[in-house]
Amino acid sequence: MSLSAQLINGLALGAGYAVLAVGWTVLLGAARLVNFSHGQLYMLGAFTTWFVVAKLGLPYLVGIPVALLVCGALGLLMQLAMIRLTLDQKIVNLMVVTLAFGYLLQGGAALLFGGNPQRIDSPFEARSLALGVARFTQQDVLIVVAALVLYAATFHVLGRTGVGRTVRAVAEDPKLAQLYGINAARVYVGVFVFAAATAGLAGAVIAPRSPILTSIGFDEVIITFLVVVLGGIGSILGGLLAGLGLGLFVAVFGAFFPPAYSMAAAFAVLLVILVVRPQGLTAR
């Protein structure tokens, strides 16, 4: 595969990483919460889309909003179940609880969807485009567009609206924010639902590129963690740049070395960056 083809593939791959990471970036910035079930929500978004298309016979574009709604509803239920832990900032307990939710979601998905790999029949994946000698699909374009639109909207809401100011106030000092009349519990629930819904969106738009299994969730958590830390905890712009950069790195590295070593090399880069710039690439 030519270098230009690798770069285009890396751009689509990186945009997918960025879409997957945006919810966790906001969640960490606003609630100081690491959600270890994020990857399972991605998996459920993918399987929900597959179910809508393969079993219900509905168009792929219908499956995408259904995946958002299903994962957003699960995020709502999860956060309501652990709202007291969130308000008290019991970080270790929250990590354990979200990890337990992840295993429950994976087990439930295995019972519902089985253990065989499945493919999402997306019309965009079947349509090829060309840029010089490089070939890519309309699904790749959809992933890139989804990443850019999602990050632009998130950046605007958090930086230029009253909702964003409220979220930032709770992130800075939740107890002081409550003294000023802000309902911190509602903010936490809203942020968690947003993170869960974007994980479902990621599953719906990224998963058609390859077969899906109910066991893919924890691999996605590792990738999300890598992107969020590289970009800087809570940095929206950093998450986008880190996702795109990671995708390009993995694609180009895979052109010269066995792909199995790509993630190990990415973590080696992460170690170097954290030594030189502990706060990540863009965080201040």
mmCIF file of C-alpha atoms in Angstrom:
data_model
loop_
_atom_site.group_PDB
_atom_site.id
_atom_site.type_symbol
_atom_site.label_atom_id
_atom_site.label_comp_id
_atom_site.label_asym_id
_atom_site.label_seq_id
_atom_site.Cartn_x
_atom_site.Cartn_y
_atom_site.Cartn_z
ATOM 1 C CA MET A 1 0.000 0.000 0.000
ATOM 2 C CA SER A 2 1.356 3.459 -0.943
ATOM 3 C CA LEU A 3 2.186 6.122 1.616
ATOM 4 C CA SER A 4 -0.737 8.296 0.469
ATOM 5 C CA ALA A 5 -3.098 5.370 0.958
ATOM 6 C CA GLN A 6 -1.671 4.792 4.444
ATOM 7 C CA LEU A 7 -2.159 8.462 5.306
ATOM 8 C CA ILE A 8 -5.794 8.434 4.192
ATOM 9 C CA ASN A 9 -6.398 5.209 6.105
ATOM 10 C CA GLY A 10 -4.681 6.761 9.133
ATOM 11 C CA LEU A 11 -6.880 9.850 8.890
ATOM 12 C CA ALA A 12 -10.056 7.731 8.973
ATOM 13 C CA LEU A 13 -8.623 5.576 11.765
ATOM 14 C CA GLY A 14 -7.624 8.631 13.786
ATOM 15 C CA ALA A 15 -11.000 10.302 13.298
ATOM 16 C CA GLY A 16 -12.580 7.127 14.675
ATOM 17 C CA TYR A 17 -10.295 7.256 17.706
ATOM 18 C CA ALA A 18 -11.270 10.892 18.223
ATOM 19 C CA VAL A 19 -15.022 10.167 18.051
ATOM 20 C CA LEU A 20 -14.552 7.369 20.558
ATOM 21 C CA ALA A 21 -12.588 9.611 22.935
ATOM 22 C CA VAL A 22 -14.659 12.820 22.936
ATOM 23 C CA GLY A 23 -17.172 11.587 25.519
ATOM 24 C CA TRP A 24 -14.484 10.387 27.900
ATOM 25 C CA THR A 25 -12.597 13.675 27.479
ATOM 26 C CA VAL A 26 -15.646 15.672 28.552
ATOM 27 C CA LEU A 27 -16.423 13.192 31.316
ATOM 28 C CA LEU A 28 -12.933 13.474 32.781
ATOM 29 C CA GLY A 29 -12.914 17.230 32.486
ATOM 30 C CA ALA A 30 -16.347 17.766 34.033
ATOM 31 C CA ALA A 31 -16.790 14.896 36.490
ATOM 32 C CA ARG A 32 -13.226 13.654 37.119
ATOM 33 C CA LEU A 33 -14.624 10.226 36.284
ATOM 34 C CA VAL A 34 -12.973 7.415 34.343
ATOM 35 C CA ASN A 35 -15.672 5.202 32.852
ATOM 36 C CA PHE A 36 -14.239 1.734 32.284
ATOM 37 C CA SER A 37 -17.475 0.623 30.602
ATOM 38 C CA HIS A 38 -16.957 3.139 27.782
ATOM 39 C CA GLY A 39 -15.673 0.430 25.438
ATOM 40 C CA GLN A 40 -18.675 -1.788 26.131
ATOM 41 C CA LEU A 41 -20.978 1.118 25.273
ATOM 42 C CA TYR A 42 -19.091 1.418 21.982
ATOM 43 C CA MET A 43 -19.641 -2.311 21.432
ATOM 44 C CA LEU A 44 -23.356 -1.985 22.192
ATOM 45 C CA GLY A 45 -23.643 0.927 19.780
ATOM 46 C CA ALA A 46 -22.143 -1.282 17.087
ATOM 47 C CA PHE A 47 -24.397 -4.256 17.852
ATOM 48 C CA THR A 48 -27.497 -2.088 18.161
ATOM 49 C CA THR A 49 -26.798 -0.742 14.674
ATOM 50 C CA TRP A 50 -26.218 -4.291 13.400
ATOM 51 C CA PHE A 51 -29.488 -5.477 14.961
ATOM 52 C CA VAL A 52 -31.484 -2.617 13.426
ATOM 53 C CA VAL A 53 -30.027 -3.302 9.977
ATOM 54 C CA ALA A 54 -29.696 -7.115 9.952
ATOM 55 C CA LYS A 55 -32.652 -8.202 12.087
ATOM 56 C CA LEU A 56 -35.201 -5.407 11.719
ATOM 57 C CA GLY A 57 -34.364 -4.722 8.072
ATOM 58 C CA LEU A 58 -34.205 -0.948 8.550
ATOM 59 C CA PRO A 59 -31.723 1.351 6.768
ATOM 60 C CA TYR A 60 -28.269 1.896 8.226
ATOM 61 C CA LEU A 61 -28.967 5.606 8.749
ATOM 62 C CA VAL A 62 -31.843 4.627 11.051
ATOM 63 C CA GLY A 63 -29.512 2.434 13.095
ATOM 64 C CA ILE A 64 -27.210 5.343 13.980
ATOM 65 C CA PRO A 65 -29.737 7.422 16.003
ATOM 66 C CA VAL A 66 -31.134 4.234 17.556
ATOM 67 C CA ALA A 67 -27.613 3.366 18.777
ATOM 68 C CA LEU A 68 -27.277 6.874 20.271
ATOM 69 C CA LEU A 69 -30.603 6.549 22.081
ATOM 70 C CA VAL A 70 -29.909 3.056 23.437
ATOM 71 C CA CYS A 71 -26.434 3.922 24.720
ATOM 72 C CA GLY A 72 -27.593 7.281 26.063
ATOM 73 C CA ALA A 73 -30.401 5.544 27.999
ATOM 74 C CA LEU A 74 -27.924 3.029 29.426
ATOM 75 C CA GLY A 75 -25.646 5.906 30.425
ATOM 76 C CA LEU A 76 -28.577 7.573 32.197
ATOM 77 C CA LEU A 77 -29.388 4.423 34.168
ATOM 78 C CA MET A 78 -25.730 3.866 35.082
ATOM 79 C CA GLN A 79 -25.191 7.399 36.336
ATOM 80 C CA LEU A 80 -28.436 7.425 38.319
ATOM 81 C CA ALA A 81 -27.271 4.210 40.008
ATOM 82 C CA MET A 82 -23.963 5.759 41.090
ATOM 83 C CA ILE A 83 -24.885 9.432 41.482
ATOM 84 C CA ARG A 84 -24.052 9.426 45.199
ATOM 85 C CA LEU A 85 -20.561 8.107 44.508
ATOM 86 C CA THR A 86 -20.123 10.755 41.815
ATOM 87 C CA LEU A 87 -21.242 13.612 44.059
ATOM 88 C CA ASP A 88 -18.931 12.420 46.838
ATOM 89 C CA GLN A 89 -16.096 11.983 44.294
ATOM 90 C CA LYS A 90 -15.350 8.421 45.419
ATOM 91 C CA ILE A 91 -13.001 7.931 42.475
ATOM 92 C CA VAL A 92 -11.733 4.428 43.270
ATOM 93 C CA ASN A 93 -15.259 3.181 43.967
ATOM 94 C CA LEU A 94 -16.466 4.728 40.698
ATOM 95 C CA MET A 95 -13.697 2.981 38.764
ATOM 96 C CA VAL A 96 -14.672 -0.373 40.247
ATOM 97 C CA VAL A 97 -18.394 0.217 39.630
ATOM 98 C CA THR A 98 -17.904 1.245 35.981
ATOM 99 C CA LEU A 99 -15.623 -1.756 35.463
ATOM 100 C CA ALA A 100 -18.376 -3.982 36.862
ATOM 101 C CA PHE A 101 -20.907 -2.327 34.547
ATOM 102 C CA GLY A 102 -18.558 -3.087 31.659
ATOM 103 C CA TYR A 103 -18.486 -6.787 32.450
ATOM 104 C CA LEU A 104 -22.277 -6.829 32.868
ATOM 105 C CA LEU A 105 -22.789 -5.130 29.515
ATOM 106 C CA GLN A 106 -20.386 -7.509 27.804
ATOM 107 C CA GLY A 107 -22.046 -10.562 29.331
ATOM 108 C CA GLY A 108 -25.516 -9.318 28.477
ATOM 109 C CA ALA A 109 -24.480 -8.568 24.909
ATOM 110 C CA ALA A 110 -22.995 -12.063 24.543
ATOM 111 C CA LEU A 111 -26.332 -13.562 25.621
ATOM 112 C CA LEU A 112 -28.334 -11.341 23.258
ATOM 113 C CA PHE A 113 -26.104 -11.341 20.186
ATOM 114 C CA GLY A 114 -24.030 -14.512 20.545
ATOM 115 C CA GLY A 115 -20.299 -15.011 20.230
ATOM 116 C CA ASN A 116 -19.933 -15.040 16.436
ATOM 117 C CA PRO A 117 -18.418 -12.075 14.597
ATOM 118 C CA GLN A 118 -20.934 -9.920 12.735
ATOM 119 C CA ARG A 119 -20.707 -7.282 10.036
ATOM 120 C CA ILE A 120 -22.799 -4.143 9.780
ATOM 121 C CA ASP A 121 -24.156 -3.774 6.260
ATOM 122 C CA SER A 122 -23.480 -0.102 5.586
ATOM 123 C CA PRO A 123 -24.040 1.232 2.055
ATOM 124 C CA PHE A 124 -21.210 3.716 2.632
ATOM 125 C CA GLU A 125 -18.664 0.935 3.210
ATOM 126 C CA ALA A 126 -19.518 -0.605 -0.167
ATOM 127 C CA ARG A 127 -18.862 2.588 -2.153
ATOM 128 C CA SER A 128 -15.232 3.297 -2.982
ATOM 129 C CA LEU A 129 -13.624 6.632 -3.811
ATOM 130 C CA ALA A 130 -10.178 7.450 -5.131
ATOM 131 C CA LEU A 131 -7.667 10.218 -4.493
ATOM 132 C CA GLY A 132 -4.768 9.620 -6.829
ATOM 133 C CA VAL A 133 -3.613 6.056 -6.229
ATOM 134 C CA ALA A 134 -5.221 5.954 -2.793
ATOM 135 C CA ARG A 135 -8.629 4.343 -2.418
ATOM 136 C CA PHE A 136 -11.032 4.765 0.477
ATOM 137 C CA THR A 137 -14.723 4.345 1.171
ATOM 138 C CA GLN A 138 -17.593 6.684 1.865
ATOM 139 C CA GLN A 139 -17.649 5.162 5.363
ATOM 140 C CA ASP A 140 -14.193 6.649 5.937
ATOM 141 C CA VAL A 141 -15.531 10.044 4.855
ATOM 142 C CA LEU A 142 -18.511 9.640 7.187
ATOM 143 C CA ILE A 143 -16.189 8.950 10.138
ATOM 144 C CA VAL A 144 -14.058 12.034 9.424
ATOM 145 C CA VAL A 145 -17.110 14.269 8.991
ATOM 146 C CA ALA A 146 -18.682 12.892 12.187
ATOM 147 C CA ALA A 147 -15.484 13.626 14.131
ATOM 148 C CA LEU A 148 -15.171 17.196 12.860
ATOM 149 C CA VAL A 149 -18.856 18.034 13.421
ATOM 150 C CA LEU A 150 -18.927 16.411 16.866
ATOM 151 C CA TYR A 151 -15.795 18.187 18.072
ATOM 152 C CA ALA A 152 -16.889 21.544 16.651
ATOM 153 C CA ALA A 153 -20.269 21.246 18.386
ATOM 154 C CA THR A 154 -18.718 20.108 21.676
ATOM 155 C CA PHE A 155 -16.115 22.883 21.596
ATOM 156 C CA HIS A 156 -18.826 25.479 20.914
ATOM 157 C CA VAL A 157 -21.189 24.253 23.643
ATOM 158 C CA LEU A 158 -18.525 23.991 26.329
ATOM 159 C CA GLY A 159 -16.745 27.211 25.418
ATOM 160 C CA ARG A 160 -19.465 29.616 24.328
ATOM 161 C CA THR A 161 -22.796 28.705 25.946
ATOM 162 C CA GLY A 162 -24.401 28.834 29.371
ATOM 163 C CA VAL A 163 -24.457 25.057 29.491
ATOM 164 C CA GLY A 164 -20.702 25.007 28.996
ATOM 165 C CA ARG A 165 -20.143 27.565 31.752
ATOM 166 C CA THR A 166 -22.253 25.456 34.104
ATOM 167 C CA VAL A 167 -20.302 22.314 33.259
ATOM 168 C CA ARG A 168 -16.975 24.114 33.761
ATOM 169 C CA ALA A 169 -18.141 25.508 37.111
ATOM 170 C CA VAL A 170 -19.002 22.018 38.365
ATOM 171 C CA ALA A 171 -15.704 20.672 37.052
ATOM 172 C CA GLU A 172 -13.761 23.386 38.876
ATOM 173 C CA ASP A 173 -15.464 23.055 42.256
ATOM 174 C CA PRO A 174 -18.735 21.080 42.523
ATOM 175 C CA LYS A 175 -19.442 22.087 46.134
ATOM 176 C CA LEU A 176 -18.970 25.787 45.421
ATOM 177 C CA ALA A 177 -21.095 25.457 42.279
ATOM 178 C CA GLN A 178 -23.919 23.976 44.355
ATOM 179 C CA LEU A 179 -23.712 26.935 46.752
ATOM 180 C CA TYR A 180 -24.418 29.175 43.760
ATOM 181 C CA GLY A 181 -27.538 27.164 42.955
ATOM 182 C CA ILE A 182 -26.142 24.835 40.282
ATOM 183 C CA ASN A 183 -27.565 21.322 40.359
ATOM 184 C CA ALA A 184 -24.325 19.317 40.182
ATOM 185 C CA ALA A 185 -26.155 15.989 40.048
ATOM 186 C CA ARG A 186 -27.994 17.063 36.909
ATOM 187 C CA VAL A 187 -24.733 18.188 35.303
ATOM 188 C CA TYR A 188 -23.068 14.850 36.088
ATOM 189 C CA VAL A 189 -26.008 12.928 34.651
ATOM 190 C CA GLY A 190 -26.034 15.061 31.508
ATOM 191 C CA VAL A 191 -22.301 14.682 30.941
ATOM 192 C CA PHE A 192 -22.455 10.916 31.482
ATOM 193 C CA VAL A 193 -25.368 10.550 29.064
ATOM 194 C CA PHE A 194 -23.442 12.596 26.491
ATOM 195 C CA ALA A 195 -20.371 10.374 26.909
ATOM 196 C CA ALA A 196 -22.442 7.199 26.585
ATOM 197 C CA ALA A 197 -24.309 8.468 23.514
ATOM 198 C CA THR A 198 -21.079 9.459 21.738
ATOM 199 C CA ALA A 199 -19.654 6.004 22.481
ATOM 200 C CA GLY A 200 -22.740 4.581 20.764
ATOM 201 C CA LEU A 201 -22.201 6.959 17.838
ATOM 202 C CA ALA A 202 -18.606 5.770 17.553
ATOM 203 C CA GLY A 203 -19.751 2.164 17.437
ATOM 204 C CA ALA A 204 -22.343 2.942 14.769
ATOM 205 C CA VAL A 205 -20.004 4.778 12.383
ATOM 206 C CA ILE A 206 -16.664 3.005 13.000
ATOM 207 C CA ALA A 207 -17.727 -0.634 13.340
ATOM 208 C CA PRO A 208 -18.792 -1.169 9.681
ATOM 209 C CA ARG A 209 -15.101 -1.092 8.739
ATOM 210 C CA SER A 210 -14.423 -4.498 10.344
ATOM 211 C CA PRO A 211 -16.214 -7.470 11.965
ATOM 212 C CA ILE A 212 -17.556 -6.874 15.469
ATOM 213 C CA LEU A 213 -17.471 -9.116 18.529
ATOM 214 C CA THR A 214 -18.981 -8.652 21.979
ATOM 215 C CA SER A 215 -15.436 -8.838 23.411
ATOM 216 C CA ILE A 216 -14.090 -5.713 21.673
ATOM 217 C CA GLY A 217 -14.967 -3.322 24.498
ATOM 218 C CA PHE A 218 -11.832 -3.414 26.633
ATOM 219 C CA ASP A 219 -9.570 -2.884 23.613
ATOM 220 C CA GLU A 220 -11.478 0.314 22.894
ATOM 221 C CA VAL A 221 -11.032 1.480 26.503
ATOM 222 C CA ILE A 222 -7.254 1.229 26.104
ATOM 223 C CA ILE A 223 -7.342 3.257 22.883
ATOM 224 C CA THR A 224 -9.620 5.867 24.483
ATOM 225 C CA PHE A 225 -7.332 6.162 27.498
ATOM 226 C CA LEU A 226 -4.329 6.630 25.225
ATOM 227 C CA VAL A 227 -6.012 9.393 23.203
ATOM 228 C CA VAL A 228 -7.304 11.255 26.273
ATOM 229 C CA VAL A 229 -3.946 11.205 28.056
ATOM 230 C CA LEU A 230 -2.009 12.192 24.926
ATOM 231 C CA GLY A 231 -4.334 15.103 24.238
ATOM 232 C CA GLY A 232 -4.407 16.306 27.836
ATOM 233 C CA ILE A 233 -7.054 15.507 30.443
ATOM 234 C CA GLY A 234 -10.232 17.402 29.594
ATOM 235 C CA SER A 235 -8.832 19.092 26.453
ATOM 236 C CA ILE A 236 -11.308 18.941 23.558
ATOM 237 C CA LEU A 237 -8.841 20.192 20.949
ATOM 238 C CA GLY A 238 -6.176 17.894 22.384
ATOM 239 C CA GLY A 239 -8.479 14.883 22.047
ATOM 240 C CA LEU A 240 -9.078 15.618 18.365
ATOM 241 C CA LEU A 241 -5.391 16.177 17.598
ATOM 242 C CA ALA A 242 -4.293 13.146 19.618
ATOM 243 C CA GLY A 243 -6.880 10.905 17.936
ATOM 244 C CA LEU A 244 -5.857 12.005 14.448
ATOM 245 C CA GLY A 245 -2.167 11.800 15.332
ATOM 246 C CA LEU A 246 -2.521 8.319 16.805
ATOM 247 C CA GLY A 247 -4.391 7.059 13.741
ATOM 248 C CA LEU A 248 -1.750 8.432 11.378
ATOM 249 C CA PHE A 249 1.046 6.997 13.526
ATOM 250 C CA VAL A 250 -0.522 3.523 13.644
ATOM 251 C CA ALA A 251 -1.181 3.522 9.877
ATOM 252 C CA VAL A 252 2.318 4.708 8.888
ATOM 253 C CA PHE A 253 4.027 2.491 11.465
ATOM 254 C CA GLY A 254 2.077 -0.488 10.137
ATOM 255 C CA ALA A 255 3.429 0.209 6.648
ATOM 256 C CA PHE A 256 7.001 -0.504 7.762
ATOM 257 C CA PHE A 257 6.622 -2.823 10.751
ATOM 258 C CA PRO A 258 4.261 -5.666 11.720
ATOM 259 C CA PRO A 259 0.879 -4.139 12.754
ATOM 260 C CA ALA A 260 0.933 -6.192 15.972
ATOM 261 C CA TYR A 261 3.609 -3.819 17.313
ATOM 262 C CA SER A 262 1.699 -0.622 16.522
ATOM 263 C CA MET A 263 0.020 -0.207 19.927
ATOM 264 C CA ALA A 264 3.242 -1.016 21.785
ATOM 265 C CA ALA A 265 5.000 1.680 19.752
ATOM 266 C CA ALA A 266 2.133 4.118 20.458
ATOM 267 C CA PHE A 267 2.499 3.561 24.197
ATOM 268 C CA ALA A 268 6.258 4.087 23.876
ATOM 269 C CA VAL A 269 5.512 7.471 22.306
ATOM 270 C CA LEU A 270 3.064 8.187 25.143
ATOM 271 C CA LEU A 271 5.787 7.502 27.727
ATOM 272 C CA VAL A 272 8.163 9.923 26.015
ATOM 273 C CA ILE A 273 5.508 12.642 25.769
ATOM 274 C CA LEU A 274 4.491 12.255 29.422
ATOM 275 C CA VAL A 275 8.129 12.579 30.510
ATOM 276 C CA VAL A 276 8.633 15.733 28.430
ATOM 277 C CA ARG A 277 5.129 17.201 28.867
ATOM 278 C CA PRO A 278 3.221 15.496 31.700
ATOM 279 C CA GLN A 279 0.013 17.459 31.107
ATOM 280 C CA GLY A 280 -0.375 16.132 27.565
ATOM 281 C CA LEU A 281 -0.044 17.832 24.197
ATOM 282 C CA THR A 282 -2.439 20.762 24.545
ATOM 283 C CA ALA A 283 -3.621 21.000 28.167
ATOM 284 C CA ARG A 284 -2.507 24.075 30.057
#
